[in-house]
């Protein structure tokens, strides 16, 4: 059952407590309703992907009550500080390098070295984020592939029964997703048009390159648009049914015998578990395999059901020739 609560002090405290407990809570921002989860809790983020039915792991935006808390998880540049000063709280998302020791789960940023951060405008949303006391990952609160919701009724129509609660903050005034700008590279790149215009950005930080744009809700056109797209250094093969002593094994369920190193995605063969540990596992096997002089990573079969679809999508892309 999904609980609908008004955004009064009780409702805000209730929503924050659920988020701290790893539950899924939709809340209104100035742009669209977001489906929130504790960004530091990979299991909660995996359940978020599951609830949305996303067929792949797109990186998610982390939401904060203020710029100071946002800039603890990333390395802010001068341009980032200027844009935050001009447009936060408001419909602008900044992509920046993850800070060393960043507490945000790798699954939240789909394994990237960068992180998208934003401070939404509505007071109720920021009060909830403040009370949650941790970054909250929030994609639009709709089932993957359907339109972004701008009222709590839209959220319930799509996700009712699949999430724990909705904090009703009224209709979203902007109705269009936040602008996303990548500041992690040498020059600023606009990744998604949205609530803050290109002209407004340029007025503050000068020239901004525009990446191939599409619908406001669309995925990134290509991984090349990302400043730091993580792929393992060691070659990866999928659907392994045996493993060599010179291979690192990404196990799912009872591990294949004989591998030189093993990372268990899910002992019990649970795809949501596996999703929460996927990026951590790839990075660990890459480092450990390289340290041990192994020749590659062998990934066991993950069933093509539920979040297994997204896990397999990511594994196949990591295994593609490059
Ligand atoms: O207005 C909004 O931004 C809404 C509300 C809820 O805040 N959220 C939203 O989230 O639209 P979502 O997940 O639908 O869109 C996130 C966008 C995607 O285009 C994603 O690719 C991009 O942000 N993004 C997130 N992290 C990124 C990263 N590390 N590098 C590049 N792009 C990133
Ligand atoms: Mg969306």
Short mmCIF file of N, CA and C in Angstrom, two decimals, residues 90-221:
data_model
loop_
_atom_site.label_atom_id
_atom_site.label_comp_id
_atom_site.label_asym_id
_atom_site.label_seq_id
_atom_site.Cartn_x
_atom_site.Cartn_y
_atom_site.Cartn_z
N UNK A 90 16.65 25.69 -7.16
CA UNK A 90 15.97 25.87 -8.43
C UNK A 90 16.27 24.74 -9.39
N UNK A 91 15.65 24.81 -10.60
CA UNK A 91 15.66 23.67 -11.53
C UNK A 91 16.94 23.50 -12.34
N UNK A 92 18.07 23.39 -11.63
CA UNK A 92 19.36 23.19 -12.29
C UNK A 92 20.11 22.05 -11.60
N UNK A 93 20.62 21.11 -12.41
CA UNK A 93 21.39 19.98 -11.90
C UNK A 93 22.82 20.10 -12.38
N UNK A 94 23.77 19.96 -11.45
CA UNK A 94 25.19 20.07 -11.78
C UNK A 94 25.84 18.69 -11.71
N UNK A 95 26.54 18.30 -12.78
CA UNK A 95 27.31 17.05 -12.77
C UNK A 95 28.76 17.40 -12.48
N UNK A 96 29.29 16.80 -11.42
CA UNK A 96 30.65 17.13 -10.94
C UNK A 96 31.37 15.84 -10.54
N UNK A 97 32.70 15.88 -10.44
CA UNK A 97 33.40 14.66 -10.01
C UNK A 97 32.99 14.29 -8.59
N UNK A 98 32.83 12.99 -8.33
CA UNK A 98 32.55 12.53 -6.97
C UNK A 98 33.71 12.93 -6.07
N UNK A 99 33.39 13.36 -4.87
CA UNK A 99 34.43 13.70 -3.90
C UNK A 99 35.12 12.42 -3.46
N UNK A 100 36.40 12.51 -3.04
CA UNK A 100 37.07 11.32 -2.52
C UNK A 100 36.28 10.77 -1.34
N UNK A 101 36.08 9.47 -1.32
CA UNK A 101 35.34 8.86 -0.22
C UNK A 101 33.86 9.19 -0.23
N UNK A 102 33.34 9.63 -1.36
CA UNK A 102 31.92 10.00 -1.50
C UNK A 102 31.03 8.87 -0.97
N UNK A 103 30.06 9.26 -0.13
CA UNK A 103 29.20 8.26 0.53
C UNK A 103 28.08 7.74 -0.37
N UNK A 104 27.86 8.39 -1.50
CA UNK A 104 26.77 7.98 -2.38
C UNK A 104 27.10 6.63 -3.03
N UNK A 105 26.12 5.72 -3.03
CA UNK A 105 26.33 4.38 -3.59
C UNK A 105 26.68 4.48 -5.08
N UNK A 106 27.56 3.59 -5.54
CA UNK A 106 27.94 3.60 -6.96
C UNK A 106 26.73 3.35 -7.86
N UNK A 107 25.77 2.56 -7.39
CA UNK A 107 24.59 2.28 -8.20
C UNK A 107 23.83 3.57 -8.51
N UNK A 108 23.83 4.52 -7.57
CA UNK A 108 23.10 5.78 -7.77
C UNK A 108 23.59 6.50 -9.02
N UNK A 109 24.93 6.52 -9.22
CA UNK A 109 25.47 7.21 -10.40
C UNK A 109 25.83 6.21 -11.49
N UNK A 110 25.22 5.02 -11.45
CA UNK A 110 25.42 3.98 -12.48
C UNK A 110 26.90 3.71 -12.73
N UNK A 111 27.67 3.74 -11.65
CA UNK A 111 29.08 3.38 -11.76
C UNK A 111 29.99 4.48 -12.26
N UNK A 112 29.45 5.67 -12.52
CA UNK A 112 30.28 6.77 -13.04
C UNK A 112 31.15 7.37 -11.94
N UNK A 113 32.19 8.09 -12.37
CA UNK A 113 33.04 8.80 -11.42
C UNK A 113 32.46 10.18 -11.10
N UNK A 114 31.38 10.54 -11.79
CA UNK A 114 30.76 11.84 -11.55
C UNK A 114 29.42 11.64 -10.84
N UNK A 115 28.88 12.74 -10.33
CA UNK A 115 27.62 12.68 -9.60
C UNK A 115 26.80 13.92 -9.95
N UNK A 116 25.50 13.73 -10.17
CA UNK A 116 24.61 14.84 -10.46
C UNK A 116 23.97 15.30 -9.15
N UNK A 117 24.05 16.60 -8.87
CA UNK A 117 23.50 17.13 -7.62
C UNK A 117 22.57 18.32 -7.89
N UNK A 118 21.54 18.42 -7.05
CA UNK A 118 20.62 19.55 -7.23
C UNK A 118 19.93 19.90 -5.92
N UNK A 119 19.57 21.19 -5.78
CA UNK A 119 18.83 21.69 -4.62
C UNK A 119 17.48 22.18 -5.13
N UNK A 120 16.41 21.42 -4.87
CA UNK A 120 15.10 21.81 -5.40
C UNK A 120 14.54 23.02 -4.65
N UNK A 121 13.63 23.74 -5.31
CA UNK A 121 13.13 24.99 -4.76
C UNK A 121 12.11 24.86 -3.62
N UNK A 122 11.11 23.98 -3.71
CA UNK A 122 10.03 24.06 -2.72
C UNK A 122 10.52 23.87 -1.29
N UNK A 123 10.00 24.68 -0.41
CA UNK A 123 10.41 24.62 1.00
C UNK A 123 10.11 23.26 1.61
N UNK A 124 8.96 22.68 1.26
CA UNK A 124 8.59 21.38 1.84
C UNK A 124 9.60 20.31 1.44
N UNK A 125 10.01 20.33 0.18
CA UNK A 125 10.99 19.34 -0.30
C UNK A 125 12.30 19.51 0.45
N UNK A 126 12.73 20.76 0.62
CA UNK A 126 14.02 20.98 1.30
C UNK A 126 13.93 20.63 2.79
N UNK A 127 12.77 20.87 3.38
CA UNK A 127 12.60 20.50 4.79
C UNK A 127 12.70 18.98 4.93
N UNK A 128 12.09 18.25 4.00
CA UNK A 128 12.17 16.79 4.04
C UNK A 128 13.62 16.31 3.84
N UNK A 129 14.33 16.93 2.90
CA UNK A 129 15.72 16.55 2.64
C UNK A 129 16.60 16.84 3.85
N UNK A 130 16.33 17.98 4.49
CA UNK A 130 17.06 18.36 5.70
C UNK A 130 16.83 17.32 6.80
N UNK A 131 15.58 16.94 6.97
CA UNK A 131 15.25 15.97 8.03
C UNK A 131 15.79 14.58 7.69
N UNK A 132 15.86 14.24 6.40
CA UNK A 132 16.41 12.94 6.00
C UNK A 132 17.90 12.90 6.32
N UNK A 133 18.58 14.05 6.19
CA UNK A 133 19.97 14.13 6.61
C UNK A 133 20.94 13.34 5.74
N UNK A 134 20.57 13.06 4.52
CA UNK A 134 21.44 12.33 3.59
C UNK A 134 20.99 12.64 2.18
N UNK A 135 21.88 12.44 1.19
CA UNK A 135 21.46 12.70 -0.19
C UNK A 135 20.32 11.78 -0.60
N UNK A 136 19.34 12.33 -1.29
CA UNK A 136 18.19 11.54 -1.75
C UNK A 136 18.21 11.47 -3.28
N UNK A 137 18.37 10.24 -3.79
CA UNK A 137 18.32 10.02 -5.24
C UNK A 137 16.87 10.10 -5.66
N UNK A 138 16.58 10.81 -6.75
CA UNK A 138 15.18 10.91 -7.18
C UNK A 138 15.05 11.13 -8.68
N UNK A 139 14.74 10.08 -9.40
CA UNK A 139 14.32 10.24 -10.80
C UNK A 139 12.85 10.63 -10.80
N UNK A 140 12.31 10.99 -11.94
CA UNK A 140 10.89 11.33 -11.98
C UNK A 140 10.08 10.12 -11.50
N UNK A 141 8.98 10.43 -10.79
CA UNK A 141 8.22 9.38 -10.10
C UNK A 141 7.17 8.75 -11.00
N UNK A 142 7.66 8.16 -12.09
CA UNK A 142 6.76 7.48 -13.02
C UNK A 142 7.37 6.14 -13.39
N UNK A 143 6.51 5.25 -13.88
CA UNK A 143 7.01 3.99 -14.43
C UNK A 143 7.81 4.35 -15.68
N UNK A 144 8.93 3.67 -15.84
CA UNK A 144 9.81 3.94 -16.97
C UNK A 144 9.04 3.99 -18.29
N UNK A 145 9.30 5.03 -19.06
CA UNK A 145 8.66 5.13 -20.38
C UNK A 145 7.37 5.92 -20.39
N UNK A 146 6.78 6.22 -19.23
CA UNK A 146 5.57 7.05 -19.24
C UNK A 146 5.94 8.48 -18.84
N UNK A 147 4.98 9.40 -18.99
CA UNK A 147 5.33 10.81 -18.79
C UNK A 147 5.57 11.15 -17.32
N UNK A 148 6.37 12.18 -17.09
CA UNK A 148 6.71 12.58 -15.73
C UNK A 148 5.50 13.17 -15.02
N UNK A 149 5.30 12.82 -13.75
CA UNK A 149 4.14 13.28 -13.01
C UNK A 149 4.32 14.67 -12.40
N UNK A 150 3.28 15.46 -12.44
CA UNK A 150 3.35 16.79 -11.82
C UNK A 150 2.33 16.97 -10.70
N UNK A 151 1.58 15.90 -10.38
CA UNK A 151 0.68 15.94 -9.22
C UNK A 151 0.80 14.59 -8.49
N UNK A 152 0.37 14.57 -7.22
CA UNK A 152 0.42 13.32 -6.46
C UNK A 152 -0.52 12.29 -7.08
N UNK A 153 -1.61 12.75 -7.70
CA UNK A 153 -2.55 11.81 -8.35
C UNK A 153 -1.85 11.10 -9.51
N UNK A 154 -1.03 11.83 -10.29
CA UNK A 154 -0.26 11.19 -11.37
C UNK A 154 0.65 10.10 -10.79
N UNK A 155 1.32 10.44 -9.69
CA UNK A 155 2.26 9.49 -9.09
C UNK A 155 1.52 8.21 -8.68
N UNK A 156 0.38 8.40 -8.00
CA UNK A 156 -0.37 7.24 -7.52
C UNK A 156 -0.92 6.41 -8.68
N UNK A 157 -1.31 7.08 -9.75
CA UNK A 157 -1.85 6.35 -10.90
C UNK A 157 -0.78 5.41 -11.48
N UNK A 158 0.47 5.86 -11.47
CA UNK A 158 1.53 5.04 -12.05
C UNK A 158 2.21 4.10 -11.07
N UNK A 159 2.46 4.58 -9.86
CA UNK A 159 3.30 3.83 -8.92
C UNK A 159 2.57 3.39 -7.65
N UNK A 160 1.26 3.70 -7.56
CA UNK A 160 0.49 3.30 -6.39
C UNK A 160 0.65 1.81 -6.13
N UNK A 161 0.93 1.44 -4.88
CA UNK A 161 1.12 0.04 -4.54
C UNK A 161 2.56 -0.44 -4.72
N UNK A 162 3.37 0.34 -5.45
CA UNK A 162 4.77 -0.09 -5.69
C UNK A 162 5.76 0.70 -4.86
N UNK A 163 5.30 1.78 -4.22
CA UNK A 163 6.20 2.59 -3.40
C UNK A 163 5.55 2.81 -2.03
N UNK A 164 6.34 3.29 -1.05
CA UNK A 164 5.84 3.34 0.32
C UNK A 164 4.94 4.54 0.60
N UNK A 165 5.29 5.70 0.05
CA UNK A 165 4.50 6.89 0.36
C UNK A 165 4.68 7.97 -0.69
N UNK A 166 3.72 8.90 -0.68
CA UNK A 166 3.82 10.11 -1.50
C UNK A 166 3.61 11.30 -0.57
N UNK A 167 4.54 12.24 -0.60
CA UNK A 167 4.37 13.49 0.14
C UNK A 167 3.72 14.48 -0.82
N UNK A 168 2.48 14.84 -0.52
CA UNK A 168 1.72 15.70 -1.44
C UNK A 168 2.10 17.15 -1.24
N UNK A 169 2.88 17.67 -2.17
CA UNK A 169 3.33 19.05 -2.09
C UNK A 169 2.58 19.93 -3.09
N UNK A 170 1.46 19.41 -3.62
CA UNK A 170 0.70 20.18 -4.59
C UNK A 170 1.24 20.00 -6.00
N UNK A 171 0.69 20.76 -6.94
CA UNK A 171 1.12 20.65 -8.35
C UNK A 171 2.50 21.30 -8.52
N UNK A 172 3.31 20.73 -9.41
CA UNK A 172 4.66 21.25 -9.65
C UNK A 172 4.59 22.47 -10.57
N UNK A 173 5.13 23.62 -10.15
CA UNK A 173 4.98 24.84 -10.94
C UNK A 173 5.70 24.83 -12.29
N UNK A 174 6.88 24.22 -12.39
CA UNK A 174 7.62 24.27 -13.66
C UNK A 174 7.10 23.21 -14.63
N UNK A 175 6.92 21.99 -14.16
CA UNK A 175 6.33 20.95 -15.00
C UNK A 175 7.27 20.36 -16.04
N UNK A 176 8.52 20.78 -16.01
CA UNK A 176 9.53 20.32 -16.96
C UNK A 176 10.77 20.01 -16.12
N UNK A 177 11.49 18.95 -16.47
CA UNK A 177 12.64 18.54 -15.65
C UNK A 177 13.72 19.62 -15.56
N UNK A 178 14.62 19.43 -14.59
CA UNK A 178 15.70 20.39 -14.40
C UNK A 178 16.68 20.35 -15.58
N UNK A 179 17.33 21.48 -15.80
CA UNK A 179 18.43 21.56 -16.75
C UNK A 179 19.61 20.79 -16.16
N UNK A 180 20.30 20.00 -16.99
CA UNK A 180 21.47 19.26 -16.51
C UNK A 180 22.71 19.77 -17.23
N UNK A 181 23.70 20.23 -16.46
CA UNK A 181 24.95 20.71 -17.05
C UNK A 181 26.11 19.93 -16.45
N UNK A 182 26.99 19.45 -17.34
CA UNK A 182 28.14 18.66 -16.91
C UNK A 182 29.35 19.59 -16.75
N UNK A 183 29.81 19.71 -15.50
CA UNK A 183 30.96 20.56 -15.20
C UNK A 183 32.17 19.73 -14.81
N UNK A 184 32.11 18.43 -15.08
CA UNK A 184 33.21 17.55 -14.66
C UNK A 184 34.36 17.55 -15.66
N UNK A 185 34.11 18.03 -16.87
CA UNK A 185 35.16 18.03 -17.90
C UNK A 185 35.81 19.40 -18.03
N UNK A 186 36.60 19.55 -19.09
CA UNK A 186 37.35 20.78 -19.30
C UNK A 186 36.42 21.96 -19.63
N UNK A 187 35.34 21.68 -20.39
CA UNK A 187 34.39 22.76 -20.72
C UNK A 187 32.99 22.33 -20.30
N UNK A 188 32.15 23.30 -19.92
CA UNK A 188 30.78 22.96 -19.50
C UNK A 188 29.96 22.43 -20.68
N UNK A 189 29.23 21.36 -20.45
CA UNK A 189 28.39 20.77 -21.50
C UNK A 189 26.95 20.66 -21.00
N UNK A 190 26.03 21.23 -21.76
CA UNK A 190 24.61 21.11 -21.42
C UNK A 190 24.13 19.73 -21.86
N UNK A 191 23.69 18.91 -20.91
CA UNK A 191 23.26 17.54 -21.23
C UNK A 191 21.75 17.45 -21.44
N UNK A 192 21.00 18.32 -20.77
CA UNK A 192 19.54 18.28 -20.91
C UNK A 192 18.98 19.68 -20.73
N UNK A 193 18.15 20.09 -21.68
CA UNK A 193 17.46 21.37 -21.53
C UNK A 193 16.40 21.23 -20.46
N UNK A 194 16.10 22.31 -19.75
CA UNK A 194 15.09 22.22 -18.71
C UNK A 194 14.75 23.58 -18.16
N UNK A 195 14.41 23.60 -16.87
CA UNK A 195 13.89 24.80 -16.22
C UNK A 195 14.76 26.05 -16.29
N UNK A 196 16.09 25.90 -16.40
CA UNK A 196 16.98 27.07 -16.52
C UNK A 196 17.50 27.09 -17.96
N UNK A 197 17.37 28.23 -18.63
CA UNK A 197 17.72 28.26 -20.06
C UNK A 197 19.22 28.35 -20.30
N UNK A 198 19.61 27.98 -21.51
CA UNK A 198 21.02 28.06 -21.94
C UNK A 198 21.52 29.50 -21.84
N UNK A 199 20.67 30.45 -22.22
CA UNK A 199 21.05 31.87 -22.15
C UNK A 199 21.35 32.28 -20.71
N UNK A 200 20.51 31.81 -19.79
CA UNK A 200 20.70 32.16 -18.39
C UNK A 200 22.02 31.57 -17.87
N UNK A 201 22.34 30.35 -18.30
CA UNK A 201 23.60 29.71 -17.87
C UNK A 201 24.79 30.49 -18.43
N UNK A 202 24.71 30.80 -19.72
CA UNK A 202 25.80 31.50 -20.41
C UNK A 202 26.06 32.87 -19.78
N UNK A 203 25.00 33.51 -19.34
CA UNK A 203 25.14 34.84 -18.72
C UNK A 203 25.98 34.75 -17.44
N UNK A 204 25.97 33.60 -16.80
CA UNK A 204 26.71 33.46 -15.54
C UNK A 204 28.12 32.90 -15.74
N UNK A 205 28.27 31.89 -16.61
CA UNK A 205 29.59 31.24 -16.72
C UNK A 205 30.23 31.32 -18.10
N UNK A 206 29.60 32.05 -19.05
CA UNK A 206 30.18 32.12 -20.39
C UNK A 206 29.79 30.92 -21.22
N UNK A 207 30.55 30.67 -22.33
CA UNK A 207 30.13 29.67 -23.30
C UNK A 207 29.88 28.28 -22.74
N UNK A 208 28.79 27.67 -23.20
CA UNK A 208 28.41 26.32 -22.79
C UNK A 208 28.19 25.51 -24.07
N UNK A 209 28.84 24.36 -24.17
CA UNK A 209 28.63 23.47 -25.32
C UNK A 209 27.31 22.73 -25.12
N UNK A 210 26.55 22.55 -26.21
CA UNK A 210 25.30 21.80 -26.10
C UNK A 210 25.49 20.40 -26.67
N UNK A 211 25.27 19.40 -25.84
CA UNK A 211 25.37 18.02 -26.30
C UNK A 211 24.11 17.68 -27.10
N UNK A 212 24.16 16.61 -27.88
CA UNK A 212 23.00 16.19 -28.66
C UNK A 212 21.79 16.09 -27.76
N UNK A 213 20.80 16.94 -27.98
CA UNK A 213 19.68 16.97 -27.05
C UNK A 213 18.47 16.22 -27.59
N UNK A 214 17.59 15.84 -26.66
CA UNK A 214 16.37 15.16 -27.07
C UNK A 214 15.26 15.59 -26.14
N UNK A 215 14.34 14.69 -25.93
CA UNK A 215 13.23 14.98 -25.02
C UNK A 215 13.78 15.23 -23.62
N UNK A 216 13.09 16.03 -22.86
CA UNK A 216 13.56 16.40 -21.53
C UNK A 216 13.81 15.17 -20.66
N UNK A 217 13.04 14.13 -20.91
CA UNK A 217 13.12 12.96 -20.06
C UNK A 217 14.02 11.87 -20.65
N UNK A 218 14.57 12.14 -21.82
CA UNK A 218 15.30 11.11 -22.54
C UNK A 218 16.61 10.72 -21.89
N UNK A 219 17.11 9.56 -22.23
CA UNK A 219 18.41 9.15 -21.71
C UNK A 219 19.51 9.91 -22.43
N UNK A 220 20.71 9.82 -21.95
CA UNK A 220 21.82 10.43 -22.64
C UNK A 220 21.95 9.79 -24.01
N UNK A 221 22.32 10.60 -25.00
CA UNK A 221 22.42 10.09 -26.36
C UNK A 221 23.47 8.99 -26.46
#
